[in-house]
Amino acid sequence: MSSGLLRMAVVCSSNQNRSMEAHSLLSRRGFNVRSFGVGTKVRLPGPAPDKPNVYDFQTTYSQMYNDLLRKDSKFYTHSGILHMLGRNQRIKPRPERFQNCQEKFDLIITCEERVYDKVVADLNSREPETGQPVYVINVDIQDNQEEAILGAFLICELCECIELLEEVEDQDLEELLQEFERTTSKTFLHTVCFY
């Protein structure tokens, strides 16, 4: 399966840090990839843990960038959030919500267990159409810049191994994920859903 043929999505909570870091790396490596969030709103860290910046999914990355620049350019530059938003706007105009996407994927990778649960629940709630399988894999990645970068490389390595499989079958995927668990000391949740 060539990377151009494998239709894939990377999903985190707000389509900001983890999914966008992986989206950026995978697209540079030639993968056919999209990224999403599953939250009801987009949340970015604020000046205190109980004061996040909350936006609608229709808000563009550029609008978020300008809003935070206006609020406190020094704080949001130092925290890396403006850099992250700058990267995001070079990839696509705004965050997207997975539940609103009707596109079909071969592989969906989530970045934390509660996101995985929401993606699987959404896929299972849809009216069956084609019976086409979609493999959903969770890789737990902490939501900070360093872990997002490391997680993107891990996701990319996993996708490169998956594309080497002649056909994605449950048994082959299970063996591949077990090997990744041995070498990374991470646990990978996975399931297959159908469109």
Short mmCIF file of N, CA and C in Angstrom, two decimals:
data_model
loop_
_atom_site.label_atom_id
_atom_site.label_comp_id
_atom_site.label_asym_id
_atom_site.label_seq_id
_atom_site.Cartn_x
_atom_site.Cartn_y
_atom_site.Cartn_z
N MET A 1 0.86 -1.18 0.00
CA MET A 1 0.00 0.00 0.00
C MET A 1 0.90 1.23 0.00
N SER A 2 0.81 2.08 -0.98
CA SER A 2 1.69 3.25 -1.01
C SER A 2 1.09 4.38 -0.20
N SER A 3 1.97 5.26 0.31
CA SER A 3 1.51 6.34 1.19
C SER A 3 0.48 7.24 0.51
N GLY A 4 0.56 7.37 -0.79
CA GLY A 4 -0.41 8.18 -1.49
C GLY A 4 -1.79 7.55 -1.53
N LEU A 5 -1.86 6.23 -1.35
CA LEU A 5 -3.13 5.52 -1.41
C LEU A 5 -3.78 5.37 -0.05
N LEU A 6 -3.00 5.30 1.01
CA LEU A 6 -3.52 5.12 2.36
C LEU A 6 -4.15 6.43 2.82
N ARG A 7 -5.47 6.45 2.91
CA ARG A 7 -6.17 7.66 3.37
C ARG A 7 -6.21 7.63 4.89
N MET A 8 -5.62 8.64 5.49
CA MET A 8 -5.53 8.60 6.94
C MET A 8 -5.88 9.91 7.61
N ALA A 9 -6.23 9.80 8.89
CA ALA A 9 -6.55 10.97 9.71
C ALA A 9 -5.85 10.83 11.05
N VAL A 10 -5.44 11.97 11.60
CA VAL A 10 -4.87 12.03 12.94
C VAL A 10 -5.79 12.92 13.76
N VAL A 11 -6.15 12.45 14.96
CA VAL A 11 -7.17 13.15 15.74
C VAL A 11 -6.71 13.36 17.17
N CYS A 12 -6.83 14.61 17.64
CA CYS A 12 -6.62 14.91 19.06
C CYS A 12 -7.85 15.67 19.55
N SER A 13 -7.75 16.36 20.64
CA SER A 13 -8.92 17.00 21.20
C SER A 13 -9.34 18.27 20.44
N SER A 14 -8.38 19.18 20.19
CA SER A 14 -8.73 20.48 19.61
C SER A 14 -8.14 20.74 18.24
N ASN A 15 -7.46 19.75 17.63
CA ASN A 15 -6.83 19.92 16.31
C ASN A 15 -5.86 21.09 16.33
N GLN A 16 -5.00 21.10 17.36
CA GLN A 16 -4.04 22.19 17.53
C GLN A 16 -2.61 21.68 17.60
N ASN A 17 -2.29 20.86 18.58
CA ASN A 17 -0.91 20.53 18.87
C ASN A 17 -0.52 19.15 18.32
N ARG A 18 -1.03 18.09 18.93
CA ARG A 18 -0.60 16.74 18.58
C ARG A 18 -1.00 16.33 17.18
N SER A 19 -2.27 16.50 16.84
CA SER A 19 -2.72 16.09 15.50
C SER A 19 -2.08 16.94 14.41
N MET A 20 -1.86 18.22 14.69
CA MET A 20 -1.27 19.10 13.68
C MET A 20 0.23 18.85 13.51
N GLU A 21 0.92 18.51 14.58
CA GLU A 21 2.34 18.16 14.47
C GLU A 21 2.49 16.90 13.61
N ALA A 22 1.64 15.90 13.88
CA ALA A 22 1.68 14.68 13.07
C ALA A 22 1.25 14.96 11.63
N HIS A 23 0.21 15.77 11.45
CA HIS A 23 -0.27 16.14 10.11
C HIS A 23 0.87 16.77 9.32
N SER A 24 1.59 17.69 9.94
CA SER A 24 2.70 18.38 9.28
C SER A 24 3.78 17.39 8.83
N LEU A 25 4.21 16.52 9.72
CA LEU A 25 5.27 15.56 9.39
C LEU A 25 4.80 14.55 8.34
N LEU A 26 3.61 14.00 8.52
CA LEU A 26 3.11 13.00 7.57
C LEU A 26 2.93 13.59 6.17
N SER A 27 2.43 14.82 6.08
CA SER A 27 2.24 15.41 4.76
C SER A 27 3.59 15.68 4.10
N ARG A 28 4.59 16.09 4.89
CA ARG A 28 5.93 16.29 4.32
C ARG A 28 6.53 14.97 3.82
N ARG A 29 6.10 13.86 4.42
CA ARG A 29 6.60 12.55 4.01
C ARG A 29 5.74 11.92 2.90
N GLY A 30 4.77 12.68 2.39
CA GLY A 30 4.00 12.22 1.24
C GLY A 30 2.73 11.46 1.55
N PHE A 31 2.32 11.44 2.80
CA PHE A 31 1.09 10.73 3.15
C PHE A 31 -0.14 11.56 2.80
N ASN A 32 -1.22 10.87 2.47
CA ASN A 32 -2.53 11.48 2.22
C ASN A 32 -3.22 11.59 3.58
N VAL A 33 -3.06 12.73 4.24
CA VAL A 33 -3.48 12.85 5.64
C VAL A 33 -4.33 14.09 5.87
N ARG A 34 -5.27 13.94 6.80
CA ARG A 34 -6.05 15.07 7.32
C ARG A 34 -5.99 15.00 8.84
N SER A 35 -6.34 16.08 9.50
CA SER A 35 -6.32 16.09 10.96
C SER A 35 -7.59 16.73 11.50
N PHE A 36 -7.92 16.31 12.72
CA PHE A 36 -9.18 16.73 13.33
C PHE A 36 -9.06 16.83 14.84
N GLY A 37 -10.08 17.44 15.44
CA GLY A 37 -10.30 17.42 16.88
C GLY A 37 -11.66 16.81 17.14
N VAL A 38 -11.93 16.44 18.39
CA VAL A 38 -13.24 15.84 18.72
C VAL A 38 -14.01 16.65 19.76
N GLY A 39 -13.39 17.71 20.29
CA GLY A 39 -14.05 18.49 21.33
C GLY A 39 -15.22 19.28 20.78
N THR A 40 -16.02 19.82 21.68
CA THR A 40 -17.11 20.70 21.25
C THR A 40 -16.59 22.09 20.95
N LYS A 41 -15.48 22.46 21.58
CA LYS A 41 -14.81 23.75 21.37
C LYS A 41 -13.31 23.50 21.27
N VAL A 42 -12.62 24.48 20.72
CA VAL A 42 -11.16 24.46 20.64
C VAL A 42 -10.63 25.15 21.89
N ARG A 43 -9.75 24.46 22.60
CA ARG A 43 -9.19 25.04 23.83
C ARG A 43 -7.68 25.17 23.70
N LEU A 44 -7.19 26.36 24.02
CA LEU A 44 -5.76 26.64 24.06
C LEU A 44 -5.40 27.11 25.46
N PRO A 45 -4.20 26.78 25.93
CA PRO A 45 -3.81 27.23 27.28
C PRO A 45 -3.89 28.75 27.41
N GLY A 46 -4.30 29.18 28.58
CA GLY A 46 -4.39 30.61 28.88
C GLY A 46 -3.39 30.98 29.96
N PRO A 47 -3.57 32.11 30.57
CA PRO A 47 -2.63 32.59 31.59
C PRO A 47 -2.66 31.74 32.87
N ALA A 48 -3.72 30.96 33.07
CA ALA A 48 -3.83 30.07 34.22
C ALA A 48 -4.56 28.81 33.77
N PRO A 49 -4.32 27.67 34.45
CA PRO A 49 -4.98 26.42 34.04
C PRO A 49 -6.50 26.51 33.97
N ASP A 50 -7.10 27.33 34.84
CA ASP A 50 -8.56 27.45 34.85
C ASP A 50 -9.05 28.59 33.94
N LYS A 51 -8.14 29.16 33.12
CA LYS A 51 -8.52 30.25 32.22
C LYS A 51 -8.03 29.97 30.80
N PRO A 52 -8.55 28.88 30.19
CA PRO A 52 -8.11 28.59 28.82
C PRO A 52 -8.72 29.59 27.84
N ASN A 53 -8.14 29.66 26.68
CA ASN A 53 -8.73 30.42 25.57
C ASN A 53 -9.61 29.44 24.82
N VAL A 54 -10.88 29.78 24.67
CA VAL A 54 -11.84 28.87 24.06
C VAL A 54 -12.38 29.50 22.77
N TYR A 55 -12.36 28.69 21.71
CA TYR A 55 -12.80 29.17 20.39
C TYR A 55 -13.75 28.15 19.78
N ASP A 56 -14.55 28.61 18.86
CA ASP A 56 -15.40 27.76 18.05
C ASP A 56 -14.53 27.12 16.97
N PHE A 57 -14.93 25.94 16.48
CA PHE A 57 -14.16 25.28 15.42
C PHE A 57 -14.17 26.08 14.12
N GLN A 58 -15.07 27.04 13.98
CA GLN A 58 -15.09 27.88 12.78
C GLN A 58 -14.04 28.99 12.81
N THR A 59 -13.43 29.20 13.97
CA THR A 59 -12.41 30.24 14.11
C THR A 59 -11.13 29.79 13.41
N THR A 60 -10.58 30.65 12.58
CA THR A 60 -9.35 30.27 11.85
C THR A 60 -8.15 30.34 12.78
N TYR A 61 -7.09 29.63 12.39
CA TYR A 61 -5.85 29.70 13.15
C TYR A 61 -5.31 31.14 13.16
N SER A 62 -5.49 31.84 12.05
CA SER A 62 -5.03 33.23 11.95
C SER A 62 -5.79 34.12 12.94
N GLN A 63 -7.09 33.92 13.07
CA GLN A 63 -7.87 34.70 14.03
C GLN A 63 -7.43 34.41 15.47
N MET A 64 -7.16 33.14 15.77
CA MET A 64 -6.68 32.78 17.11
C MET A 64 -5.33 33.43 17.37
N TYR A 65 -4.45 33.36 16.39
CA TYR A 65 -3.12 33.94 16.49
C TYR A 65 -3.21 35.44 16.81
N ASN A 66 -4.02 36.14 16.04
CA ASN A 66 -4.16 37.59 16.24
C ASN A 66 -4.82 37.92 17.58
N ASP A 67 -5.75 37.10 18.02
CA ASP A 67 -6.41 37.32 19.31
C ASP A 67 -5.40 37.19 20.45
N LEU A 68 -4.58 36.13 20.40
CA LEU A 68 -3.60 35.91 21.47
C LEU A 68 -2.47 36.93 21.40
N LEU A 69 -2.11 37.34 20.21
CA LEU A 69 -1.09 38.38 20.04
C LEU A 69 -1.56 39.67 20.70
N ARG A 70 -2.84 39.97 20.53
CA ARG A 70 -3.43 41.17 21.12
C ARG A 70 -3.53 41.04 22.65
N LYS A 71 -3.89 39.83 23.13
CA LYS A 71 -4.08 39.63 24.57
C LYS A 71 -2.76 39.75 25.35
N ASP A 72 -1.72 39.05 24.87
CA ASP A 72 -0.44 39.07 25.59
C ASP A 72 0.63 38.43 24.71
N SER A 73 1.20 39.22 23.82
CA SER A 73 2.14 38.67 22.83
C SER A 73 3.36 38.03 23.49
N LYS A 74 3.86 38.62 24.56
CA LYS A 74 5.05 38.08 25.23
C LYS A 74 4.76 36.70 25.82
N PHE A 75 3.65 36.58 26.54
CA PHE A 75 3.29 35.31 27.18
C PHE A 75 3.08 34.21 26.14
N TYR A 76 2.30 34.51 25.10
CA TYR A 76 1.97 33.47 24.12
C TYR A 76 3.12 33.18 23.16
N THR A 77 4.06 34.10 23.03
CA THR A 77 5.29 33.81 22.27
C THR A 77 6.16 32.89 23.11
N HIS A 78 6.37 33.23 24.38
CA HIS A 78 7.22 32.45 25.28
C HIS A 78 6.67 31.02 25.46
N SER A 79 5.35 30.89 25.53
CA SER A 79 4.75 29.56 25.75
C SER A 79 4.77 28.70 24.48
N GLY A 80 5.08 29.30 23.33
CA GLY A 80 5.15 28.54 22.09
C GLY A 80 3.82 28.44 21.35
N ILE A 81 2.77 29.01 21.91
CA ILE A 81 1.45 28.87 21.30
C ILE A 81 1.36 29.65 19.99
N LEU A 82 1.97 30.83 19.92
CA LEU A 82 1.94 31.59 18.67
C LEU A 82 2.72 30.85 17.58
N HIS A 83 3.83 30.22 17.95
CA HIS A 83 4.60 29.43 16.97
C HIS A 83 3.75 28.27 16.44
N MET A 84 3.05 27.59 17.37
CA MET A 84 2.19 26.46 16.99
C MET A 84 1.09 26.93 16.04
N LEU A 85 0.44 28.05 16.36
CA LEU A 85 -0.62 28.56 15.50
C LEU A 85 -0.08 28.99 14.14
N GLY A 86 1.14 29.53 14.12
CA GLY A 86 1.77 29.88 12.85
C GLY A 86 1.98 28.65 11.98
N ARG A 87 2.46 27.56 12.59
CA ARG A 87 2.62 26.30 11.86
C ARG A 87 1.27 25.82 11.34
N ASN A 88 0.26 25.86 12.21
CA ASN A 88 -1.06 25.34 11.84
C ASN A 88 -1.63 26.08 10.63
N GLN A 89 -1.49 27.41 10.60
CA GLN A 89 -2.08 28.16 9.48
C GLN A 89 -1.34 27.92 8.18
N ARG A 90 -0.12 27.39 8.23
CA ARG A 90 0.58 27.02 7.00
C ARG A 90 0.07 25.68 6.46
N ILE A 91 -0.63 24.91 7.29
CA ILE A 91 -1.13 23.59 6.89
C ILE A 91 -2.57 23.67 6.37
N LYS A 92 -3.41 24.40 7.10
CA LYS A 92 -4.81 24.54 6.70
C LYS A 92 -5.40 25.76 7.39
N PRO A 93 -6.55 26.25 6.95
CA PRO A 93 -7.08 27.51 7.48
C PRO A 93 -7.55 27.45 8.94
N ARG A 94 -8.19 26.35 9.33
CA ARG A 94 -8.80 26.32 10.65
C ARG A 94 -8.88 24.88 11.16
N PRO A 95 -9.11 24.71 12.47
CA PRO A 95 -9.30 23.35 12.99
C PRO A 95 -10.59 22.75 12.45
N GLU A 96 -10.62 21.43 12.40
CA GLU A 96 -11.81 20.73 11.92
C GLU A 96 -12.25 19.71 12.96
N ARG A 97 -13.54 19.51 13.04
CA ARG A 97 -14.10 18.57 14.01
C ARG A 97 -14.38 17.23 13.31
N PHE A 98 -13.87 16.15 13.87
CA PHE A 98 -14.00 14.83 13.26
C PHE A 98 -15.46 14.45 13.03
N GLN A 99 -16.30 14.74 13.99
CA GLN A 99 -17.71 14.34 13.91
C GLN A 99 -18.43 15.01 12.74
N ASN A 100 -17.88 16.08 12.18
CA ASN A 100 -18.50 16.77 11.05
C ASN A 100 -17.95 16.32 9.70
N CYS A 101 -17.01 15.41 9.70
CA CYS A 101 -16.38 14.97 8.46
C CYS A 101 -17.04 13.70 7.94
N GLN A 102 -17.40 13.70 6.67
CA GLN A 102 -18.02 12.52 6.07
C GLN A 102 -17.04 11.74 5.19
N GLU A 103 -15.82 12.24 5.08
CA GLU A 103 -14.80 11.53 4.28
C GLU A 103 -14.49 10.18 4.91
N LYS A 104 -14.15 9.22 4.07
CA LYS A 104 -13.82 7.88 4.55
C LYS A 104 -12.31 7.69 4.56
N PHE A 105 -11.80 7.07 5.62
CA PHE A 105 -10.37 6.86 5.80
C PHE A 105 -10.08 5.36 5.91
N ASP A 106 -8.83 5.00 5.62
CA ASP A 106 -8.36 3.62 5.83
C ASP A 106 -7.82 3.45 7.24
N LEU A 107 -7.26 4.53 7.77
CA LEU A 107 -6.58 4.49 9.06
C LEU A 107 -6.83 5.80 9.79
N ILE A 108 -7.20 5.69 11.07
CA ILE A 108 -7.36 6.86 11.92
C ILE A 108 -6.50 6.64 13.15
N ILE A 109 -5.64 7.61 13.43
CA ILE A 109 -4.79 7.52 14.62
C ILE A 109 -5.21 8.62 15.58
N THR A 110 -5.51 8.21 16.82
CA THR A 110 -5.88 9.17 17.85
C THR A 110 -4.71 9.33 18.82
N CYS A 111 -4.72 10.45 19.55
CA CYS A 111 -3.57 10.81 20.39
C CYS A 111 -3.82 10.68 21.89
N GLU A 112 -4.99 10.22 22.27
CA GLU A 112 -5.26 9.90 23.68
C GLU A 112 -6.52 9.04 23.75
N GLU A 113 -6.64 8.29 24.84
CA GLU A 113 -7.70 7.29 24.94
C GLU A 113 -9.10 7.89 24.88
N ARG A 114 -9.34 9.04 25.51
CA ARG A 114 -10.70 9.59 25.46
C ARG A 114 -11.05 10.07 24.05
N VAL A 115 -10.06 10.50 23.28
CA VAL A 115 -10.29 10.88 21.88
C VAL A 115 -10.61 9.63 21.06
N TYR A 116 -9.86 8.55 21.31
CA TYR A 116 -10.10 7.25 20.67
C TYR A 116 -11.55 6.81 20.93
N ASP A 117 -11.97 6.90 22.19
CA ASP A 117 -13.34 6.49 22.55
C ASP A 117 -14.38 7.31 21.78
N LYS A 118 -14.14 8.62 21.64
CA LYS A 118 -15.10 9.47 20.92
C LYS A 118 -15.12 9.16 19.42
N VAL A 119 -13.96 8.89 18.84
CA VAL A 119 -13.89 8.56 17.41
C VAL A 119 -14.61 7.24 17.15
N VAL A 120 -14.33 6.23 17.97
CA VAL A 120 -14.96 4.91 17.79
C VAL A 120 -16.48 5.03 17.99
N ALA A 121 -16.91 5.76 19.01
CA ALA A 121 -18.35 5.95 19.26
C ALA A 121 -19.01 6.65 18.08
N ASP A 122 -18.35 7.67 17.53
CA ASP A 122 -18.91 8.38 16.39
C ASP A 122 -19.02 7.46 15.17
N LEU A 123 -17.96 6.72 14.88
CA LEU A 123 -17.99 5.82 13.72
C LEU A 123 -19.08 4.75 13.88
N ASN A 124 -19.22 4.22 15.11
CA ASN A 124 -20.22 3.17 15.35
C ASN A 124 -21.65 3.70 15.36
N SER A 125 -21.81 5.02 15.52
CA SER A 125 -23.16 5.60 15.53
C SER A 125 -23.65 5.95 14.13
N ARG A 126 -22.76 5.92 13.16
CA ARG A 126 -23.14 6.28 11.79
C ARG A 126 -23.90 5.14 11.12
N GLU A 127 -24.79 5.51 10.24
CA GLU A 127 -25.56 4.53 9.47
C GLU A 127 -24.60 3.79 8.52
N PRO A 128 -24.58 2.45 8.57
CA PRO A 128 -23.68 1.70 7.68
C PRO A 128 -23.98 2.01 6.21
N GLU A 129 -22.91 2.21 5.42
CA GLU A 129 -23.06 2.52 4.00
C GLU A 129 -22.39 1.50 3.10
N THR A 130 -21.06 1.40 3.22
CA THR A 130 -20.30 0.60 2.26
C THR A 130 -19.70 -0.67 2.86
N GLY A 131 -19.61 -0.73 4.19
CA GLY A 131 -18.95 -1.87 4.82
C GLY A 131 -17.42 -1.78 4.75
N GLN A 132 -16.91 -0.67 4.23
CA GLN A 132 -15.46 -0.48 4.14
C GLN A 132 -14.86 -0.39 5.55
N PRO A 133 -13.80 -1.16 5.83
CA PRO A 133 -13.19 -1.10 7.16
C PRO A 133 -12.33 0.15 7.33
N VAL A 134 -12.26 0.64 8.56
CA VAL A 134 -11.33 1.70 8.93
C VAL A 134 -10.68 1.25 10.24
N TYR A 135 -9.36 1.23 10.25
CA TYR A 135 -8.62 0.84 11.43
C TYR A 135 -8.37 2.07 12.29
N VAL A 136 -8.72 1.97 13.57
CA VAL A 136 -8.54 3.07 14.50
C VAL A 136 -7.50 2.63 15.53
N ILE A 137 -6.43 3.41 15.65
CA ILE A 137 -5.33 3.09 16.56
C ILE A 137 -5.11 4.28 17.47
N ASN A 138 -4.93 4.01 18.76
CA ASN A 138 -4.62 5.08 19.70
C ASN A 138 -3.16 5.00 20.14
N VAL A 139 -2.49 6.15 20.09
CA VAL A 139 -1.14 6.32 20.60
C VAL A 139 -1.22 7.43 21.64
N ASP A 140 -1.05 7.11 22.92
CA ASP A 140 -1.14 8.15 23.94
C ASP A 140 0.05 9.09 23.85
N ILE A 141 -0.25 10.37 23.66
CA ILE A 141 0.78 11.41 23.54
C ILE A 141 0.38 12.55 24.47
N GLN A 142 1.27 12.92 25.38
CA GLN A 142 0.98 14.05 26.27
C GLN A 142 0.83 15.31 25.43
N ASP A 143 -0.05 16.21 25.88
CA ASP A 143 -0.35 17.42 25.12
C ASP A 143 0.61 18.55 25.49
N ASN A 144 1.88 18.39 25.07
CA ASN A 144 2.85 19.47 25.17
C ASN A 144 3.70 19.42 23.90
N GLN A 145 4.45 20.49 23.65
CA GLN A 145 5.18 20.60 22.38
C GLN A 145 6.20 19.49 22.17
N GLU A 146 6.99 19.19 23.20
CA GLU A 146 8.02 18.17 23.06
C GLU A 146 7.42 16.80 22.76
N GLU A 147 6.41 16.42 23.53
CA GLU A 147 5.78 15.12 23.32
C GLU A 147 5.05 15.05 21.98
N ALA A 148 4.49 16.17 21.54
CA ALA A 148 3.81 16.20 20.24
C ALA A 148 4.81 15.92 19.11
N ILE A 149 6.01 16.47 19.22
CA ILE A 149 7.04 16.22 18.20
C ILE A 149 7.47 14.77 18.22
N LEU A 150 7.76 14.24 19.42
CA LEU A 150 8.15 12.83 19.53
C LEU A 150 7.02 11.92 19.06
N GLY A 151 5.79 12.26 19.43
CA GLY A 151 4.64 11.48 19.02
C GLY A 151 4.44 11.49 17.51
N ALA A 152 4.70 12.62 16.88
CA ALA A 152 4.57 12.70 15.42
C ALA A 152 5.54 11.75 14.73
N PHE A 153 6.77 11.68 15.23
CA PHE A 153 7.74 10.75 14.64
C PHE A 153 7.33 9.30 14.85
N LEU A 154 6.77 9.00 16.04
CA LEU A 154 6.29 7.64 16.31
C LEU A 154 5.12 7.30 15.39
N ILE A 155 4.18 8.21 15.24
CA ILE A 155 3.03 8.00 14.35
C ILE A 155 3.52 7.80 12.92
N CYS A 156 4.47 8.59 12.50
CA CYS A 156 5.01 8.49 11.13
C CYS A 156 5.68 7.13 10.92
N GLU A 157 6.47 6.71 11.90
CA GLU A 157 7.12 5.40 11.79
C GLU A 157 6.08 4.28 11.71
N LEU A 158 5.05 4.37 12.54
CA LEU A 158 3.97 3.39 12.52
C LEU A 158 3.29 3.36 11.15
N CYS A 159 2.99 4.53 10.61
CA CYS A 159 2.32 4.61 9.30
C CYS A 159 3.21 4.05 8.19
N GLU A 160 4.50 4.31 8.27
CA GLU A 160 5.42 3.78 7.27
C GLU A 160 5.43 2.25 7.32
N CYS A 161 5.36 1.67 8.52
CA CYS A 161 5.31 0.21 8.65
C CYS A 161 3.97 -0.34 8.16
N ILE A 162 2.88 0.36 8.45
CA ILE A 162 1.56 -0.09 7.99
C ILE A 162 1.49 -0.08 6.47
N GLU A 163 2.06 0.94 5.84
CA GLU A 163 1.99 1.01 4.38
C GLU A 163 2.81 -0.10 3.72
N LEU A 164 3.77 -0.69 4.45
CA LEU A 164 4.55 -1.79 3.89
C LEU A 164 3.78 -3.11 3.88
N LEU A 165 2.70 -3.17 4.67
CA LEU A 165 1.86 -4.36 4.65
C LEU A 165 1.15 -4.42 3.30
N GLU A 166 1.13 -5.59 2.69
CA GLU A 166 0.46 -5.70 1.38
C GLU A 166 -1.02 -5.36 1.51
N GLU A 167 -1.64 -5.88 2.54
CA GLU A 167 -3.03 -5.54 2.87
C GLU A 167 -3.09 -5.41 4.38
N VAL A 168 -3.85 -4.44 4.87
CA VAL A 168 -4.00 -4.29 6.31
C VAL A 168 -5.02 -5.32 6.77
N GLU A 169 -4.53 -6.32 7.47
CA GLU A 169 -5.38 -7.37 8.04
C GLU A 169 -5.25 -7.31 9.55
N ASP A 170 -6.29 -7.75 10.27
CA ASP A 170 -6.29 -7.69 11.73
C ASP A 170 -5.04 -8.34 12.32
N GLN A 171 -4.71 -9.54 11.87
CA GLN A 171 -3.58 -10.29 12.44
C GLN A 171 -2.26 -9.57 12.21
N ASP A 172 -2.04 -9.08 10.99
CA ASP A 172 -0.80 -8.37 10.68
C ASP A 172 -0.67 -7.09 11.50
N LEU A 173 -1.77 -6.37 11.63
CA LEU A 173 -1.77 -5.13 12.40
C LEU A 173 -1.51 -5.43 13.87
N GLU A 174 -2.13 -6.48 14.38
CA GLU A 174 -1.93 -6.89 15.78
C GLU A 174 -0.45 -7.18 16.04
N GLU A 175 0.19 -7.92 15.15
CA GLU A 175 1.60 -8.26 15.31
C GLU A 175 2.47 -7.00 15.24
N LEU A 176 2.17 -6.11 14.32
CA LEU A 176 2.93 -4.87 14.18
C LEU A 176 2.82 -4.02 15.44
N LEU A 177 1.60 -3.89 15.97
CA LEU A 177 1.40 -3.09 17.17
C LEU A 177 2.07 -3.71 18.39
N GLN A 178 2.07 -5.05 18.46
CA GLN A 178 2.78 -5.71 19.57
C GLN A 178 4.27 -5.42 19.50
N GLU A 179 4.82 -5.40 18.30
CA GLU A 179 6.24 -5.08 18.13
C GLU A 179 6.50 -3.63 18.55
N PHE A 180 5.62 -2.71 18.18
CA PHE A 180 5.77 -1.31 18.59
C PHE A 180 5.66 -1.18 20.10
N GLU A 181 4.78 -1.95 20.72
CA GLU A 181 4.66 -1.91 22.18
C GLU A 181 5.95 -2.37 22.84
N ARG A 182 6.57 -3.42 22.29
CA ARG A 182 7.84 -3.92 22.85
C ARG A 182 8.95 -2.87 22.72
N THR A 183 9.02 -2.21 21.58
CA THR A 183 10.14 -1.28 21.35
C THR A 183 9.92 0.11 21.94
N THR A 184 8.68 0.50 22.18
CA THR A 184 8.41 1.86 22.68
C THR A 184 7.93 1.90 24.12
N SER A 185 7.56 0.76 24.69
CA SER A 185 6.96 0.69 26.03
C SER A 185 5.66 1.47 26.12
N LYS A 186 5.00 1.68 25.00
CA LYS A 186 3.68 2.32 24.98
C LYS A 186 2.63 1.25 24.70
N THR A 187 1.41 1.53 25.10
CA THR A 187 0.29 0.64 24.81
C THR A 187 -0.51 1.23 23.66
N PHE A 188 -0.84 0.41 22.67
CA PHE A 188 -1.60 0.87 21.52
C PHE A 188 -2.97 0.21 21.53
N LEU A 189 -4.02 1.01 21.70
CA LEU A 189 -5.38 0.50 21.56
C LEU A 189 -5.68 0.46 20.08
N HIS A 190 -6.49 -0.50 19.66
CA HIS A 190 -6.88 -0.52 18.25
C HIS A 190 -8.17 -1.31 18.07
N THR A 191 -8.89 -0.94 17.04
CA THR A 191 -10.12 -1.63 16.67
C THR A 191 -10.36 -1.41 15.20
N VAL A 192 -11.31 -2.13 14.68
CA VAL A 192 -11.74 -1.88 13.30
C VAL A 192 -13.21 -1.48 13.34
N CYS A 193 -13.56 -0.44 12.61
CA CYS A 193 -14.94 0.01 12.46
C CYS A 193 -15.28 -0.10 10.97
N PHE A 194 -16.52 0.12 10.63
CA PHE A 194 -16.94 -0.02 9.24
C PHE A 194 -17.81 1.17 8.83
N TYR A 195 -17.61 1.62 7.59
CA TYR A 195 -18.41 2.72 7.05
C TYR A 195 -19.69 2.18 6.44
#
